[in-house]
Every structure is written in C-alpha cells, then in structure tokens.
Short mmCIF file of N, CA, C and O in Angstrom, two decimals:
data_model
loop_
_atom_site.label_atom_id
_atom_site.label_comp_id
_atom_site.label_asym_id
_atom_site.label_seq_id
_atom_site.Cartn_x
_atom_site.Cartn_y
_atom_site.Cartn_z
N MET A 751 118.65 80.60 77.42
CA MET A 751 117.64 79.36 77.48
C MET A 751 117.57 78.90 78.81
O MET A 751 116.65 78.55 79.37
N GLY A 752 118.88 78.62 79.20
CA GLY A 752 119.05 77.80 80.43
C GLY A 752 118.35 78.63 81.95
O GLY A 752 118.19 78.14 82.53
N ALA A 753 118.84 80.06 81.92
CA ALA A 753 118.33 81.15 82.86
C ALA A 753 116.71 80.92 82.78
O ALA A 753 115.79 80.74 83.93
N MET A 754 116.03 80.84 81.77
CA MET A 754 114.76 80.79 81.54
C MET A 754 113.97 79.45 82.28
O MET A 754 112.97 79.61 82.90
N LYS A 755 114.55 78.43 81.80
CA LYS A 755 114.22 77.25 82.44
C LYS A 755 114.30 77.37 84.02
O LYS A 755 113.66 76.53 84.68
N SER A 756 115.01 77.58 84.31
CA SER A 756 115.76 77.82 85.93
C SER A 756 114.68 78.64 86.84
O SER A 756 114.02 78.10 87.88
N LEU A 757 114.29 80.05 86.02
CA LEU A 757 112.99 80.84 86.61
C LEU A 757 112.25 80.32 86.59
O LEU A 757 111.57 80.18 87.52
N ILE A 758 111.59 79.42 85.50
CA ILE A 758 110.47 78.68 85.68
C ILE A 758 110.12 77.69 86.68
O ILE A 758 109.41 77.35 87.10
N ALA A 759 111.42 76.99 86.62
CA ALA A 759 111.22 75.80 87.55
C ALA A 759 111.04 76.31 89.10
O ALA A 759 110.52 75.68 89.94
N ALA A 760 111.79 77.61 89.31
CA ALA A 760 111.82 78.29 90.39
C ALA A 760 110.29 78.87 90.65
O ALA A 760 109.87 78.44 91.87
N VAL A 761 109.49 79.04 89.63
CA VAL A 761 108.24 79.84 89.87
C VAL A 761 107.50 78.39 90.26
O VAL A 761 106.17 78.63 91.04
N ILE A 762 107.49 77.34 89.61
CA ILE A 762 106.84 76.04 89.93
C ILE A 762 107.07 75.78 91.14
O ILE A 762 105.98 75.28 91.87
N VAL A 763 108.06 75.55 91.71
CA VAL A 763 108.26 75.26 93.04
C VAL A 763 107.60 75.99 93.84
O VAL A 763 106.78 75.87 95.19
N VAL A 764 107.69 77.42 94.16
CA VAL A 764 106.91 78.44 94.66
C VAL A 764 105.45 78.35 94.78
O VAL A 764 104.90 78.11 95.81
N VAL A 765 104.94 77.90 93.75
CA VAL A 765 103.38 77.93 93.19
C VAL A 765 102.96 76.30 94.13
O VAL A 765 101.93 76.39 94.91
N ILE A 766 104.00 75.44 93.88
CA ILE A 766 103.31 74.54 94.82
C ILE A 766 103.62 74.10 96.22
O ILE A 766 102.94 74.00 96.72
N THR A 767 104.60 74.82 96.65
CA THR A 767 104.94 74.94 98.24
C THR A 767 103.67 76.03 98.76
O THR A 767 103.24 75.63 99.63
N LEU A 768 103.17 76.99 98.13
CA LEU A 768 102.17 77.58 98.44
C LEU A 768 101.00 77.17 98.68
O LEU A 768 100.16 77.09 99.45
N GLY A 769 100.84 76.00 97.27
CA GLY A 769 99.57 75.47 97.47
C GLY A 769 99.43 74.50 98.39
O GLY A 769 98.20 73.89 99.08
N VAL A 770 100.40 73.97 99.08
CA VAL A 770 100.28 73.04 99.74
C VAL A 770 100.53 73.33 101.24
O VAL A 770 99.73 73.14 102.41
N GLN A 771 101.07 74.52 101.26
CA GLN A 771 100.78 75.67 102.70
C GLN A 771 99.33 75.67 102.76
O GLN A 771 98.83 75.60 104.23
N THR A 772 98.81 76.36 101.87
CA THR A 772 97.37 76.76 102.20
C THR A 772 96.03 75.59 102.07
O THR A 772 95.76 75.45 102.99
N ARG A 773 96.62 74.14 101.58
CA ARG A 773 95.97 73.19 102.03
C ARG A 773 95.95 72.58 103.31
O ARG A 773 95.25 72.10 104.32
N LEU A 774 97.27 72.68 103.64
CA LEU A 774 97.59 72.58 105.04
C LEU A 774 97.00 73.42 106.03
O LEU A 774 96.48 72.74 107.25
N ALA A 775 97.01 74.56 105.68
CA ALA A 775 96.38 75.55 106.99
C ALA A 775 94.62 75.38 106.93
O ALA A 775 94.00 75.47 107.93
N GLU A 776 94.28 75.09 105.64
CA GLU A 776 93.03 74.84 105.50
C GLU A 776 92.39 73.62 106.25
O GLU A 776 91.54 73.45 106.88
N SER A 777 93.49 72.72 106.10
CA SER A 777 92.83 71.49 106.97
C SER A 777 92.87 71.53 108.52
O SER A 777 92.05 71.07 109.17
N GLN A 778 94.59 72.52 108.83
CA GLN A 778 93.89 72.61 110.29
C GLN A 778 92.85 73.48 110.84
O GLN A 778 92.38 73.12 111.99
N ALA A 779 92.33 74.40 110.01
CA ALA A 779 91.34 75.27 110.40
C ALA A 779 90.32 74.30 110.33
O ALA A 779 89.42 74.36 111.26
N CYS A 780 90.08 73.50 109.39
CA CYS A 780 88.73 72.42 109.47
C CYS A 780 88.58 71.92 110.71
O CYS A 780 87.63 71.49 111.32
N THR A 781 89.68 71.39 110.94
CA THR A 781 90.08 70.36 112.23
C THR A 781 89.66 71.03 113.28
O THR A 781 88.93 70.52 114.22
N SER A 782 90.02 72.11 113.52
CA SER A 782 89.65 72.86 114.79
C SER A 782 88.21 73.18 114.83
O SER A 782 87.71 73.11 115.67
N GLN A 783 87.70 73.67 113.67
CA GLN A 783 86.27 74.02 113.60
C GLN A 783 85.46 72.64 113.91
O GLN A 783 84.45 72.80 114.54
N LEU A 784 86.01 71.89 113.30
CA LEU A 784 84.99 70.33 113.92
C LEU A 784 85.14 69.90 115.35
O LEU A 784 84.29 69.76 115.63
N THR A 785 86.34 70.34 116.06
CA THR A 785 86.80 69.92 117.38
C THR A 785 85.61 70.90 118.06
O THR A 785 85.23 70.51 119.23
N ASN A 786 85.32 72.26 117.67
CA ASN A 786 84.45 73.15 118.34
C ASN A 786 83.00 72.15 118.40
O ASN A 786 82.12 72.93 119.43
N LEU A 787 82.98 71.68 117.39
CA LEU A 787 81.67 71.11 117.60
C LEU A 787 81.41 69.98 118.70
O LEU A 787 80.00 69.31 118.61
N ASN A 788 82.42 69.78 119.22
CA ASN A 788 81.93 68.91 120.48
C ASN A 788 80.89 69.28 121.81
O ASN A 788 80.47 68.36 122.13
N VAL A 789 80.52 70.37 121.71
CA VAL A 789 79.39 71.11 122.32
C VAL A 789 78.36 70.59 121.92
O VAL A 789 77.46 70.62 122.66
N CYS A 790 78.01 69.91 120.84
CA CYS A 790 76.51 69.58 120.23
C CYS A 790 76.45 67.63 120.46
O CYS A 790 75.82 67.84 120.09
N ALA A 791 77.69 67.15 121.28
CA ALA A 791 77.31 65.92 121.50
C ALA A 791 76.23 65.88 122.03
O ALA A 791 75.48 64.67 121.68
N PRO A 792 75.97 66.50 122.96
CA PRO A 792 74.62 66.02 123.49
C PRO A 792 73.13 66.02 122.72
O PRO A 792 72.48 65.23 123.19
N TYR A 793 73.34 66.56 122.00
CA TYR A 793 72.13 66.77 120.85
C TYR A 793 72.05 65.60 119.77
O TYR A 793 71.08 65.73 119.23
N VAL A 794 73.31 65.24 119.56
CA VAL A 794 73.47 64.44 118.43
C VAL A 794 73.30 62.72 118.81
O VAL A 794 73.41 61.92 117.84
N VAL A 795 73.67 62.36 120.07
CA VAL A 795 74.00 61.29 120.30
C VAL A 795 72.80 60.35 120.81
O VAL A 795 71.87 60.95 121.04
N PRO A 796 72.64 59.20 120.06
CA PRO A 796 71.11 58.30 120.39
C PRO A 796 70.91 58.37 121.94
O PRO A 796 71.80 58.50 122.58
N GLY A 797 69.45 58.77 121.79
CA GLY A 797 68.98 58.47 123.25
C GLY A 797 68.66 60.05 123.86
O GLY A 797 68.65 60.16 125.03
N SER A 798 69.38 60.85 123.26
CA SER A 798 69.40 62.35 123.71
C SER A 798 68.16 62.71 124.07
O SER A 798 66.75 62.37 123.21
N THR A 799 67.67 63.60 125.22
CA THR A 799 66.66 63.74 125.90
C THR A 799 66.40 64.89 125.17
O THR A 799 65.24 65.62 125.53
N ASN A 800 66.99 66.20 124.75
CA ASN A 800 66.83 67.40 124.62
C ASN A 800 67.39 67.73 123.10
O ASN A 800 68.42 67.59 122.36
N PRO A 801 65.98 67.73 122.37
CA PRO A 801 66.26 67.95 120.98
C PRO A 801 66.73 69.20 120.37
O PRO A 801 67.02 69.26 119.38
N ASN A 802 66.61 70.21 121.13
CA ASN A 802 67.15 71.54 120.65
C ASN A 802 68.23 71.71 121.05
O ASN A 802 68.73 72.00 122.52
N PRO A 803 69.31 72.10 120.47
CA PRO A 803 70.56 72.39 120.38
C PRO A 803 70.63 73.98 121.53
O PRO A 803 70.15 74.56 121.02
N SER A 804 71.86 73.99 122.01
CA SER A 804 72.25 75.08 122.52
C SER A 804 72.44 76.38 122.00
O SER A 804 72.99 75.90 120.67
N ALA A 805 72.68 77.37 122.36
CA ALA A 805 73.24 78.47 121.78
C ALA A 805 74.70 78.26 121.13
O ALA A 805 75.04 78.71 120.02
N GLU A 806 75.35 77.61 122.03
CA GLU A 806 76.78 77.63 122.07
C GLU A 806 77.12 76.70 120.81
O GLU A 806 77.91 76.88 119.97
N CYS A 807 76.19 75.25 120.76
CA CYS A 807 75.90 74.49 119.46
C CYS A 807 75.69 75.22 118.42
O CYS A 807 76.58 75.19 117.36
N CYS A 808 74.63 75.80 117.94
CA CYS A 808 74.21 76.67 116.87
C CYS A 808 75.43 77.34 116.31
O CYS A 808 75.88 77.57 115.52
N SER A 809 76.18 78.12 117.50
CA SER A 809 77.32 79.41 117.14
C SER A 809 78.50 78.06 116.56
O SER A 809 78.95 78.65 115.59
N ALA A 810 78.74 77.00 117.09
CA ALA A 810 79.81 76.18 116.70
C ALA A 810 79.64 75.35 115.30
O ALA A 810 80.12 75.78 114.24
N LEU A 811 78.22 75.55 115.28
CA LEU A 811 77.86 75.08 113.57
C LEU A 811 78.18 76.03 112.54
O LEU A 811 78.52 75.89 111.70
N GLN A 812 77.43 77.22 113.28
CA GLN A 812 77.78 78.55 112.13
C GLN A 812 79.12 78.94 111.92
O GLN A 812 79.34 78.95 110.79
N SER A 813 79.89 78.62 112.88
CA SER A 813 81.53 78.59 112.54
C SER A 813 82.10 77.89 111.53
O SER A 813 83.04 78.29 111.07
N VAL A 814 81.46 76.46 111.25
CA VAL A 814 82.15 75.43 110.42
C VAL A 814 81.91 75.81 109.04
O VAL A 814 80.93 76.45 108.56
N ASN A 815 83.15 76.23 108.12
CA ASN A 815 83.29 76.13 106.85
C ASN A 815 82.47 75.20 106.16
O ASN A 815 82.36 73.96 106.39
N HIS A 816 81.45 75.32 105.29
CA HIS A 816 80.54 74.55 104.42
C HIS A 816 81.18 73.33 104.12
O HIS A 816 80.76 72.44 104.05
N ASP A 817 82.28 73.76 102.74
CA ASP A 817 83.18 73.06 102.52
C ASP A 817 83.87 71.98 103.41
O ASP A 817 83.61 70.70 103.20
N CYS A 818 84.35 72.28 104.55
CA CYS A 818 84.61 71.56 106.14
C CYS A 818 83.57 70.49 106.32
O CYS A 818 83.98 69.14 106.25
N LEU A 819 82.63 70.82 106.43
CA LEU A 819 81.67 70.01 107.10
C LEU A 819 81.14 69.09 105.85
O LEU A 819 80.97 68.07 106.17
N CYS A 820 80.88 69.65 104.66
CA CYS A 820 80.32 68.51 103.49
C CYS A 820 81.45 67.75 103.34
O CYS A 820 81.24 66.57 103.18
N ASN A 821 82.80 67.72 103.20
CA ASN A 821 83.86 66.98 103.17
C ASN A 821 84.01 65.93 103.89
O ASN A 821 84.49 64.75 103.62
N THR A 822 83.77 66.26 105.20
CA THR A 822 83.98 65.39 106.48
C THR A 822 83.16 64.46 106.56
O THR A 822 83.30 63.22 106.85
N LEU A 823 81.67 64.84 106.02
CA LEU A 823 80.44 64.25 105.98
C LEU A 823 80.69 63.23 104.83
O LEU A 823 80.41 61.73 105.21
N ARG A 824 81.46 63.43 103.83
CA ARG A 824 81.54 62.53 102.58
C ARG A 824 82.65 61.53 103.20
O ARG A 824 82.26 60.28 102.94
N VAL A 825 83.59 61.79 104.02
CA VAL A 825 84.58 60.81 104.08
C VAL A 825 83.96 59.93 105.30
O VAL A 825 84.45 58.85 104.88
N ALA A 826 83.51 60.27 105.88
CA ALA A 826 82.84 59.62 107.02
C ALA A 826 81.51 58.51 106.62
O ALA A 826 82.05 57.58 106.80
N ALA A 827 81.26 59.16 105.33
CA ALA A 827 80.20 57.99 104.82
C ALA A 827 80.98 56.96 104.24
O ALA A 827 80.54 55.68 104.00
N ARG A 828 82.39 56.91 103.51
CA ARG A 828 83.12 56.23 102.76
C ARG A 828 83.95 55.28 103.76
O ARG A 828 84.29 54.60 103.41
N LEU A 829 84.19 55.65 104.88
CA LEU A 829 84.97 54.73 105.70
C LEU A 829 84.64 53.64 105.85
O LEU A 829 85.57 52.76 105.66
N PRO A 830 83.50 53.25 105.91
CA PRO A 830 83.09 51.45 105.94
C PRO A 830 83.45 50.62 104.98
O PRO A 830 84.38 49.89 105.14
N SER A 831 83.39 51.12 103.85
CA SER A 831 84.00 50.57 102.44
C SER A 831 85.17 50.29 102.50
O SER A 831 86.06 49.35 102.27
N HIS A 832 85.97 51.73 103.13
CA HIS A 832 87.40 51.42 102.87
C HIS A 832 88.14 50.52 104.10
O HIS A 832 89.17 50.10 104.33
N CYS A 833 87.16 50.19 105.43
CA CYS A 833 87.40 49.20 106.18
C CYS A 833 86.93 47.78 105.80
O CYS A 833 86.71 47.14 106.73
N ASN A 834 86.47 47.57 104.59
CA ASN A 834 85.90 46.34 104.32
C ASN A 834 84.78 46.19 105.11
O ASN A 834 84.25 44.94 105.75
N LEU A 835 83.94 47.05 105.57
CA LEU A 835 82.76 47.05 106.38
C LEU A 835 81.64 47.03 105.71
O LEU A 835 81.51 47.80 104.17
N GLN A 836 79.85 46.87 105.81
CA GLN A 836 78.86 46.95 105.04
C GLN A 836 78.78 48.61 105.00
O GLN A 836 78.85 49.23 106.12
N PRO A 837 78.55 49.26 104.17
CA PRO A 837 78.04 50.53 103.86
C PRO A 837 77.12 51.25 104.72
O PRO A 837 76.23 50.28 105.23
N LEU A 838 77.08 52.16 105.06
CA LEU A 838 75.93 52.79 105.88
C LEU A 838 74.67 52.70 105.25
O LEU A 838 74.59 53.36 104.26
N ASN A 839 73.84 52.45 105.94
CA ASN A 839 72.25 52.62 105.28
C ASN A 839 71.37 53.41 106.63
O ASN A 839 70.76 52.54 107.63
N CYS A 840 71.36 54.29 106.48
CA CYS A 840 70.69 55.18 107.50
C CYS A 840 69.54 55.23 106.93
O CYS A 840 69.11 56.41 106.18
N GLY A 841 67.96 54.77 107.64
CA GLY A 841 66.58 54.87 107.07
C GLY A 841 66.16 56.06 107.72
O GLY A 841 66.76 56.70 108.75
N ASN A 842 65.33 56.53 107.37
CA ASN A 842 64.32 57.73 108.17
C ASN A 842 63.71 57.26 109.25
O ASN A 842 62.87 56.34 109.55
#
C-alpha cells in the first residue's frame, strides 16, 4: 500500500509541475504577443490623426490569442480599484 501512495504522490507532483510549466509558457507567449502590438500605438493614442491601422498592426492583432487579449483587458480594467483609484468610466 505504501508503494501505491508513493506512486500516486509522484504522479500528482508531475501533473502539477506540467500544469505550472504550461501556464508559464502561455504567460510568456501572451506577453510576447502583446509586445508585438506596439506597432498599433499610433492608432490608439488620443489625438491620433490616422484612424486606419497599418497592415502590420492588423497582422500583430490577428496574432494575439483571444484569451490573452481578453484577460489582459479584464486585468487592466480592474487595476484602478486595486490601486484605490476611481474605477474607469469610459463613455461613448
């Protein structure tokens, strides 16, 4: 019975380790994808005179994983409350 418990414990450790490594790899990939969006900065900053993004910007945006972008926007929207600031109120 002791050998079985040791085997189960080893399997659990391996599963947890693989899960952590996968999450870390996903996080690094997301960060890289978001960094590539720097080419879109001229189109999103206030006062931009060119409303149409470049092909390079569109390509970078297309390369971003949907979950990566959505999770980043959710985190960014929560930042003010975590810093004891007024929540964002973006009107149309």
